[in-house]
């Protein structure tokens, strides 16, 4: 039996949290493989430094040393502390020299630096496990054999090569009942450089590890009780969802439920590996089970999520609907720009696309390449939010949309774009960002039981 356990930043944010997480790992003698994020605040600090140039290198290094060494001194004892300190210093020296000599505008360098926090947290967690009597080894993604392809910040794991890599790195450790603690967030590119999976990407790393080891279960340990009916930071009365299916969890993660990185579900779904979301601060709680099937419930909505910072781009061109090649060219230009489209809606003479706010500039640049006579007008509406509402048979229930849009009206929001029927499990629509929180709260209050 192999269980992959992933611990997020807050689950290794303090000495107390490290110890609690180590005890969760050590509570079972079976095959355990751990994937860990950087300590909370560390990745943000590294990303900030990248944005401002190398002026604050000394401050960042001091911050990292203090943050990690204070935990180490509290939790790791005697000889182990000595060897931890030696390994930690070696890693810190490498980081310091990278930070002082690196090319700050190189995207590969950015991926290298932003993923450094995981190298420290994984080393620490392996040593804490050893200190409480469970044999453990820290592995970087390079050592574990996690291979990735794609652009910096947007990596995708190569599952075939990773399975092969882990056959020689991780499996032998499992046979000896040693717990590998692997860095989350990044893989190794074809030229050996760190390639990150996007912010929050350690969940995806863990799903990839579970897939490649044919694990029996993936456990995502975080700071809330499970997958909740809404982000508890927005809706304090959100309730824990006991059971979800893969499709629901994937849609919600894609449309803003930050509890899972949007790409976490697919690698485990492919191999029918159940995924649990659990609270590392309250390990006795049941958490959420995400798998293929689930019992049906009767409430209209089970969960609402939102994705903010979006823009609607509307392209007007006469009778565009009768010129399919024109629509194809527009989509082609957006693809050339490498931009993700969250929803598309068409009418006789317009195509409306929903994209991230920061992608507007590059999208317009690419659309402007189209012949000016082909396009009458391009309009941009910024600061929009997509609401994703998930419920059982939502699309088959007569009157469900009317009820939902009635509640949106009650919240005083105007619906700017609707995407209904594209997914079997959700109803998605766009409102101005300034109204999104009210809409989420109203929907939750009225329809989530
Ligand atoms: P970790 O560091 O463990 O990866 P994250 O901060 O990435 O944790 O994700 C957990 C957070 O996700 C929660 O603290 C919560 O605010 C947020 N969140 C958003 N939507 C949901 C949801 N539907 N259920 C649970 N948490 C959610
Ligand atoms: N440490 C990375 C981040 O903050 C990855 C993760 O936590 O999942 O984005
Ligand atoms: Mg996360």
Coordinates of C-alpha atoms and ligand atoms in Angstrom, one line a residue:
X1 CA 0.0 0.0 0.0
X2 CA 1.5 3.4 -1.1
X3 CA 0.1 6.6 0.2
X4 CA 1.3 10.0 -1.1
X5 CA 1.0 12.8 1.4
X6 CA 1.3 16.4 0.4
X7 CA 1.8 19.1 3.0
X8 CA 1.2 22.8 2.1
X9 CA 3.0 25.9 3.3
X10 CA 1.0 26.4 6.5
X11 CA 1.3 22.8 7.4
X12 CA 5.0 23.4 7.7
X13 CA 4.8 27.0 8.7
X14 CA 6.1 26.8 12.2
X15 CA 7.9 24.3 14.4
X16 CA 4.6 23.1 15.8
X17 CA 3.2 22.6 12.4
X18 CA 6.3 20.7 11.2
X19 CA 6.0 18.4 14.2
X20 CA 2.3 17.8 13.7
X21 CA 2.8 17.0 10.0
X22 CA 5.7 14.6 10.9
X23 CA 3.5 12.8 13.3
X24 CA 0.8 12.4 10.7
X25 CA 3.4 10.8 8.4
X26 CA 4.8 8.6 11.0
X27 CA 1.4 7.4 12.3
X28 CA 1.3 4.6 9.8
X29 CA 4.0 2.0 9.0
X30 CA 2.9 1.5 5.4
X31 CA 4.6 2.9 2.3
X32 CA 4.6 6.7 2.7
X33 CA 5.8 9.2 0.1
X34 CA 5.8 12.8 1.1
X35 CA 5.6 15.9 -1.1
X36 CA 6.1 19.3 0.6
X37 CA 5.7 23.0 -0.2
X38 CA 8.0 25.7 1.0
X39 CA 7.4 27.1 4.5
X40 CA 4.6 29.7 4.4
X41 CA 5.8 33.1 3.2
X42 CA 9.0 31.8 1.7
X43 CA 7.9 31.5 -2.0
X44 CA 6.3 35.0 -1.8
X45 CA 9.5 36.5 -0.4
X46 CA 11.6 34.9 -3.2
X47 CA 9.1 36.1 -5.9
X48 CA 9.2 39.6 -4.4
X49 CA 13.0 39.6 -4.6
X50 CA 12.8 38.6 -8.3
X51 CA 10.5 41.5 -9.0
X52 CA 12.6 44.1 -7.3
X53 CA 16.1 43.0 -8.5
X54 CA 19.0 41.8 -6.4
X55 CA 19.1 44.7 -3.9
X56 CA 17.6 42.8 -1.0
X57 CA 19.6 39.5 -1.2
X58 CA 21.2 39.8 2.2
X59 CA 17.8 40.5 3.9
X60 CA 16.2 37.5 2.1
X61 CA 19.0 35.2 3.1
X62 CA 18.9 36.3 6.7
X63 CA 15.1 35.8 6.7
X64 CA 15.4 32.3 5.3
X65 CA 18.2 31.3 7.7
X66 CA 16.3 32.6 10.7
X67 CA 13.0 31.1 9.7
X68 CA 14.4 27.6 9.1
X69 CA 17.2 27.4 11.7
X70 CA 14.8 28.4 14.5
X71 CA 12.6 25.4 13.6
X72 CA 15.6 23.1 13.2
X73 CA 16.9 24.0 16.7
X74 CA 13.6 23.3 18.3
X75 CA 12.9 20.0 16.6
X76 CA 16.1 18.4 15.5
X77 CA 18.5 17.2 18.1
X78 CA 22.2 16.3 18.7
X79 CA 24.1 14.8 15.8
X80 CA 21.2 15.1 13.5
X81 CA 21.1 18.9 14.0
X82 CA 24.8 19.0 13.1
X83 CA 24.4 17.2 9.8
X84 CA 21.1 19.1 9.0
X85 CA 23.0 22.4 9.5
X86 CA 25.8 21.3 7.2
X87 CA 23.4 20.4 4.4
X88 CA 21.2 23.4 5.0
X89 CA 24.2 25.8 4.8
X90 CA 25.4 24.1 1.6
X91 CA 22.0 24.7 0.0
X92 CA 21.9 28.3 1.3
X93 CA 25.3 29.0 -0.1
X94 CA 24.2 27.8 -3.5
X95 CA 21.1 30.1 -3.3
X96 CA 23.1 33.1 -2.2
X97 CA 25.5 32.7 -5.1
X98 CA 22.7 32.3 -7.5
X99 CA 21.0 35.4 -6.2
X100 CA 24.1 37.5 -6.5
X101 CA 25.2 36.4 -9.9
X102 CA 21.9 35.4 -11.7
X103 CA 20.1 36.9 -14.7
X104 CA 17.0 38.3 -13.0
X105 CA 15.1 38.8 -16.3
X106 CA 15.6 35.2 -17.4
X107 CA 12.3 33.3 -16.9
X108 CA 14.3 30.1 -16.2
X109 CA 16.3 31.8 -13.5
X110 CA 12.9 33.0 -12.0
X111 CA 11.7 29.4 -11.9
X112 CA 15.0 28.3 -10.3
X113 CA 14.8 30.9 -7.5
X114 CA 11.1 30.7 -6.8
X115 CA 11.4 26.9 -6.3
X116 CA 14.3 27.1 -3.8
X117 CA 12.0 27.2 -0.7
X118 CA 11.0 23.6 -1.2
X119 CA 14.6 22.5 -1.0
X120 CA 14.8 23.8 2.5
X121 CA 11.4 22.6 3.8
X122 CA 11.9 19.1 2.4
X123 CA 15.3 18.8 4.0
X124 CA 13.8 19.9 7.3
X125 CA 10.9 17.6 7.2
X126 CA 13.1 14.6 6.5
X127 CA 15.2 15.5 9.5
X128 CA 12.2 16.1 11.8
X129 CA 11.0 12.6 10.8
X130 CA 14.3 11.1 11.6
X131 CA 14.3 12.9 15.0
X132 CA 11.0 11.3 15.9
X133 CA 12.3 7.9 14.9
X134 CA 11.0 7.4 11.3
X135 CA 13.7 6.8 8.6
X136 CA 13.5 9.4 5.9
X137 CA 15.5 10.9 3.1
X138 CA 15.0 14.3 1.4
X139 CA 14.9 14.2 -2.4
X140 CA 14.9 17.2 -4.7
X141 CA 12.6 16.9 -7.8
X142 CA 15.8 16.4 -9.8
X143 CA 16.9 13.5 -7.5
X144 CA 13.4 12.0 -7.4
X145 CA 13.3 12.1 -11.2
X146 CA 10.3 14.4 -11.7
X147 CA 10.5 15.5 -15.4
X148 CA 8.7 18.5 -16.8
X149 CA 8.1 20.2 -20.1
X150 CA 6.7 23.5 -21.2
X151 CA 7.3 27.2 -20.5
X152 CA 8.7 28.5 -17.3
X153 CA 6.0 28.9 -14.7
X154 CA 3.7 26.7 -16.7
X155 CA 5.3 23.3 -16.6
X156 CA 3.6 20.0 -17.2
X157 CA 5.0 16.8 -15.8
X158 CA 6.1 14.1 -18.3
X159 CA 4.4 11.2 -16.6
X160 CA 6.2 8.5 -18.6
X161 CA 9.7 9.8 -17.8
X162 CA 8.7 10.6 -14.2
X163 CA 7.5 7.0 -13.6
X164 CA 10.8 5.8 -15.0
X165 CA 12.7 8.2 -12.8
X166 CA 10.9 7.3 -9.6
X167 CA 11.4 3.6 -10.3
X168 CA 15.1 4.0 -9.6
X169 CA 14.9 6.8 -7.0
X170 CA 11.8 6.3 -4.9
X171 CA 10.8 2.7 -5.1
X172 CA 14.0 1.3 -3.6
X173 CA 13.5 3.6 -0.6
X174 CA 10.0 2.3 -0.1
X175 CA 11.3 -1.3 -0.1
X176 CA 13.5 -0.4 2.8
X177 CA 10.6 1.4 4.6
X178 CA 12.3 4.8 4.3
X179 CA 10.1 7.8 3.7
X180 CA 11.1 9.9 0.7
X181 CA 10.3 13.6 1.2
X182 CA 10.2 15.2 -2.2
X183 CA 10.2 18.9 -3.1
X184 CA 6.8 20.1 -4.5
X185 CA 6.2 22.8 -7.1
X186 CA 8.7 22.0 -9.8
X187 CA 10.2 19.4 -12.1
X188 CA 13.4 19.1 -14.0
X189 CA 13.3 20.4 -17.6
X190 CA 14.9 18.5 -20.5
X191 CA 18.0 20.6 -20.1
X192 CA 18.2 19.9 -16.3
X193 CA 16.8 23.3 -15.1
X194 CA 14.0 23.7 -12.5
X195 CA 10.6 24.2 -14.2
X196 CA 7.7 25.2 -11.9
X197 CA 4.1 24.1 -12.3
X198 CA 2.7 27.6 -11.4
X199 CA 1.8 29.0 -8.0
X200 CA 0.3 26.4 -5.7
X201 CA 1.8 23.7 -7.9
X202 CA 2.8 21.3 -5.1
X203 CA -0.6 19.7 -5.2
X204 CA 0.0 18.9 -8.8
X205 CA 3.5 17.5 -8.0
X206 CA 1.9 15.2 -5.4
X207 CA -0.7 14.0 -7.9
X208 CA 2.0 13.3 -10.4
X209 CA 4.0 11.4 -7.9
X210 CA 0.8 9.4 -7.0
X211 CA 0.2 8.6 -10.7
X212 CA 3.8 7.6 -11.4
X213 CA 3.9 5.3 -8.4
X214 CA 0.5 3.8 -8.9
X215 CA -0.3 4.9 -5.4
X216 CA -3.4 3.7 -3.5
X217 CA -4.3 7.1 -2.2
X218 CA -3.3 10.7 -2.4
X219 CA -3.7 12.9 0.7
X220 CA -3.6 16.7 0.4
X221 CA -3.0 18.0 3.9
X222 CA -3.8 21.7 4.3
X223 CA -5.2 24.3 6.7
X224 CA -8.9 23.8 6.3
X225 CA -11.2 20.9 7.1
X226 CA -11.4 19.7 3.5
X227 CA -13.0 20.8 0.3
X228 CA -15.6 23.3 1.6
X229 CA -18.8 24.6 0.0
X230 CA -17.1 27.9 -0.6
X231 CA -13.8 29.5 0.4
X232 CA -14.2 29.9 4.2
X233 CA -12.3 33.1 4.0
X234 CA -15.1 34.6 1.9
X235 CA -18.0 32.6 3.4
X236 CA -17.3 31.9 7.1
X237 CA -20.3 29.6 7.3
X238 CA -19.0 27.3 4.5
X239 CA -19.4 23.6 5.3
X240 CA -17.1 20.7 4.6
X241 CA -18.1 18.5 1.7
X242 CA -17.7 14.8 2.6
X243 CA -17.6 13.4 -0.9
X244 CA -17.1 14.8 -4.4
X245 CA -16.4 13.3 -7.7
X246 CA -13.3 14.1 -9.8
X247 CA -15.2 16.2 -12.3
X248 CA -16.7 18.6 -9.7
X249 CA -13.4 19.0 -7.9
X250 CA -11.5 19.7 -11.2
X251 CA -14.0 22.3 -12.4
X252 CA -14.0 24.1 -9.0
X253 CA -10.2 24.1 -8.7
X254 CA -10.0 25.5 -12.3
X255 CA -12.4 28.2 -11.4
X256 CA -10.8 29.4 -8.3
X257 CA -11.1 27.0 -5.4
X258 CA -7.5 27.4 -4.3
X259 CA -7.6 24.4 -2.0
X260 CA -6.4 22.4 -5.0
X261 CA -4.1 23.5 -7.8
X262 CA -6.2 23.3 -11.0
X263 CA -4.2 20.5 -12.5
X264 CA -4.2 18.2 -9.4
X265 CA -7.2 16.0 -10.4
X266 CA -6.3 14.7 -13.8
X267 CA -3.2 12.6 -12.9
X268 CA -5.1 10.8 -10.1
X269 CA -8.3 10.5 -12.0
X270 CA -6.5 8.7 -14.9
X271 CA -5.4 6.0 -12.5
X272 CA -8.5 5.9 -10.3
X273 CA -6.5 7.0 -7.3
X274 CA -8.8 8.4 -4.5
X275 CA -7.8 11.9 -3.3
X276 CA -8.4 13.1 0.2
X277 CA -8.3 16.7 1.4
X278 CA -7.5 16.9 5.1
X279 CA -6.7 19.4 7.8
X280 CA -3.2 19.0 9.2
X281 CA -4.2 21.0 12.2
X282 CA -7.0 18.6 13.0
X283 CA -5.9 15.2 11.6
X284 CA -8.7 13.4 13.4
X285 CA -11.3 15.1 11.2
X286 CA -12.6 13.0 8.3
X287 CA -11.9 15.4 5.5
X288 CA -13.2 15.3 1.9
X289 CA -13.0 12.2 -0.3
X290 CA -12.8 12.9 -4.0
X291 CA -13.2 9.9 -6.3
X292 CA -15.2 8.6 -9.3
X293 CA -18.6 8.3 -7.7
X294 CA -20.5 9.7 -4.9
X295 CA -23.8 9.5 -3.2
X296 CA -26.4 12.0 -4.5
X297 CA -27.6 14.8 -2.4
X298 CA -30.7 17.0 -2.8
X299 CA -29.5 20.5 -2.3
X300 CA -29.4 22.8 -5.4
X301 CA -25.8 23.8 -4.9
X302 CA -22.9 21.9 -3.3
X303 CA -20.1 24.5 -3.8
X304 CA -19.5 27.9 -5.3
X305 CA -16.1 29.3 -6.4
X306 CA -14.9 32.4 -8.1
X307 CA -12.1 33.4 -10.3
X308 CA -11.3 37.2 -10.2
X309 CA -9.0 39.4 -12.3
X310 CA -10.6 38.5 -15.6
X311 CA -11.5 40.6 -18.7
X312 CA -14.1 40.1 -21.4
X313 CA -12.8 41.0 -24.9
X314 CA -15.6 41.5 -27.4
X315 CA -14.7 41.4 -31.1
X316 CA -17.3 42.8 -33.5
X317 CA -17.3 42.0 -37.2
X318 CA -20.3 42.0 -39.5
X319 CA -22.1 38.6 -39.8
X320 CA -19.1 36.9 -38.2
X321 CA -21.3 33.9 -37.6
X322 CA -21.5 33.3 -41.3
X323 CA -17.7 33.4 -41.6
X324 CA -16.4 30.4 -39.7
X325 CA -12.9 31.0 -41.0
X326 CA -12.9 34.4 -39.3
X327 CA -13.8 32.9 -36.0
X328 CA -11.1 30.3 -36.5
X329 CA -8.5 33.1 -37.2
X330 CA -9.5 34.9 -34.0
X331 CA -9.1 31.7 -31.9
X332 CA -5.8 31.1 -33.7
X333 CA -4.4 34.5 -32.8
X334 CA -5.4 33.9 -29.1
X335 CA -3.6 30.6 -29.2
X336 CA -0.5 32.3 -30.8
X337 CA -0.5 34.6 -27.8
X338 CA -0.5 31.6 -25.5
X339 CA -3.5 32.9 -23.6
X340 CA -6.0 30.8 -21.7
X341 CA -9.7 31.4 -22.6
X342 CA -12.1 30.7 -19.7
X343 CA -15.3 31.1 -21.7
X344 CA -16.4 32.0 -25.3
X345 CA -19.8 33.3 -26.4
X346 CA -20.8 34.2 -29.9
X347 CA -23.6 36.1 -31.6
X348 CA -24.4 37.1 -35.2
X349 CA -21.6 39.7 -35.3
X350 CA -19.6 39.3 -32.1
X351 CA -17.3 36.9 -30.4
X352 CA -16.7 37.5 -26.7
X353 CA -13.8 35.8 -24.9
X354 CA -13.0 35.7 -21.2
X355 CA -9.3 35.9 -20.3
X356 CA -7.0 36.9 -17.4
X357 CA -6.6 40.7 -16.9
X358 CA -2.8 40.6 -17.4
X359 CA -3.3 38.8 -20.8
X360 CA -5.3 41.7 -22.3
X361 CA -2.3 43.5 -23.7
X362 CA -0.7 40.6 -25.5
X363 CA -4.2 39.4 -26.8
X364 CA -4.9 42.8 -28.3
X365 CA -1.5 42.8 -29.9
X366 CA -2.1 39.5 -31.6
X367 CA -5.7 40.4 -32.6
X368 CA -4.5 43.6 -34.2
X369 CA -2.6 41.5 -36.8
X370 CA -5.9 40.6 -38.3
X371 CA -6.9 42.7 -41.3
X372 CA -8.5 46.0 -40.1
X373 CA -11.4 45.6 -42.5
X374 CA -12.2 42.2 -41.0
X375 CA -12.8 43.7 -37.6
X376 CA -15.1 46.6 -36.8
X377 CA -14.4 47.0 -33.1
X378 CA -12.7 45.4 -30.2
X379 CA -14.0 46.3 -26.7
X380 CA -12.5 45.3 -23.3
X381 CA -14.3 45.0 -20.0
X382 CA -11.9 44.5 -17.2
X383 CA -12.2 43.5 -13.6
X384 CA -14.7 40.8 -14.1
X385 CA -15.1 37.6 -12.0
X386 CA -16.3 34.2 -13.1
X387 CA -18.6 32.4 -10.6
X388 CA -18.6 28.7 -10.8
X389 CA -21.7 27.0 -9.2
X390 CA -21.7 23.2 -8.9
X391 CA -24.7 21.1 -8.0
X392 CA -26.2 17.7 -8.7
X393 CA -27.8 17.6 -12.1
X394 CA -27.8 21.3 -12.2
X395 CA -28.3 21.5 -15.9
X396 CA -31.1 18.9 -15.9
X397 CA -33.1 20.5 -13.1
X398 CA -35.9 22.6 -14.6
X399 CA -35.8 26.1 -13.2
X400 CA -32.3 25.8 -11.6
X401 CA -30.8 28.6 -13.7
X402 CA -33.8 30.8 -13.0
X403 CA -33.4 30.3 -9.3
X404 CA -29.6 31.0 -9.5
X405 CA -29.9 34.1 -11.6
X406 CA -32.8 35.3 -9.4
X407 CA -30.3 35.2 -6.5
X408 CA -27.7 37.0 -8.6
X409 CA -30.3 39.7 -9.2
X410 CA -31.1 39.8 -5.5
X411 CA -27.4 40.5 -4.9
X412 CA -27.7 43.4 -7.2
X413 CA -25.2 42.1 -9.8
X414 CA -25.5 42.3 -13.6
X415 CA -24.6 39.1 -15.4
X416 CA -22.1 40.0 -18.2
X417 CA -21.5 36.6 -19.8
X418 CA -22.9 33.0 -19.3
X419 CA -21.3 29.7 -19.9
X420 CA -23.9 27.1 -19.3
X421 CA -23.8 23.5 -20.7
X422 CA -20.1 23.5 -21.4
X423 CA -19.5 21.4 -18.3
X424 CA -22.0 18.8 -17.1
X425 CA -21.6 19.7 -13.5
X426 CA -21.4 23.5 -13.3
X427 CA -23.1 26.7 -14.3
X428 CA -20.5 29.4 -14.9
X429 CA -21.2 33.1 -15.3
X430 CA -19.4 36.4 -15.2
X431 CA -20.2 39.4 -12.9
X432 CA -18.1 42.6 -12.1
X433 CA -15.4 41.7 -9.6
X434 CA -16.8 44.3 -7.2
X435 CA -20.0 42.3 -6.9
X436 CA -18.6 38.8 -6.8
X437 CA -18.3 38.4 -3.1
X438 CA -22.0 39.4 -2.6
X439 CA -23.1 37.0 -5.3
X440 CA -21.1 34.1 -3.7
X441 CA -22.5 34.8 -0.3
X442 CA -26.1 35.1 -1.6
X443 CA -25.9 31.9 -3.5
X444 CA -24.4 30.1 -0.6
X445 CA -27.0 31.4 1.9
X446 CA -29.9 30.5 -0.4
X447 CA -28.9 27.2 -1.9
X448 CA -26.2 25.4 0.0
X449 CA -27.6 23.3 2.8
Ligands
LIG1 P1 -1.7 24.9 1.1 O1 -0.6 25.9 1.5 O2 -2.0 23.9 2.1 O3 -1.5 24.4 -0.3 P2 -3.6 26.9 0.1 O4 -3.6 28.2 0.8 O5 -3.0 26.8 -1.2 O6 -3.1 25.8 1.2 O7 -5.2 26.3 0.0 C1 -6.0 26.3 1.1 C2 -6.9 27.5 1.1 O8 -7.8 27.4 0.0 C3 -7.8 27.6 2.3 O9 -7.2 28.2 3.4 C4 -9.0 28.4 1.8 O10 -8.9 29.8 2.2 C5 -8.8 28.3 0.3 N1 -10.0 27.8 -0.4 C6 -10.6 28.4 -1.5 N2 -11.7 27.7 -1.8 C7 -11.8 26.7 -1.0 C8 -12.8 25.6 -0.8 N3 -13.8 25.5 -1.7 N4 -12.6 24.7 0.2 C9 -11.5 24.9 1.0 N5 -10.6 25.9 0.9 C10 -10.7 26.8 0.0
LIG2 N1 5.5 27.1 -2.7 C1 4.8 27.2 -3.9 C2 3.8 28.4 -3.9 O1 3.7 29.1 -2.9 C3 4.1 25.9 -4.3 C4 3.0 25.5 -3.3 O2 2.9 26.0 -2.2 O3 2.2 24.7 -3.7 O4 3.2 28.7 -4.9
LIG3 MG1 -1.9 25.3 -2.2

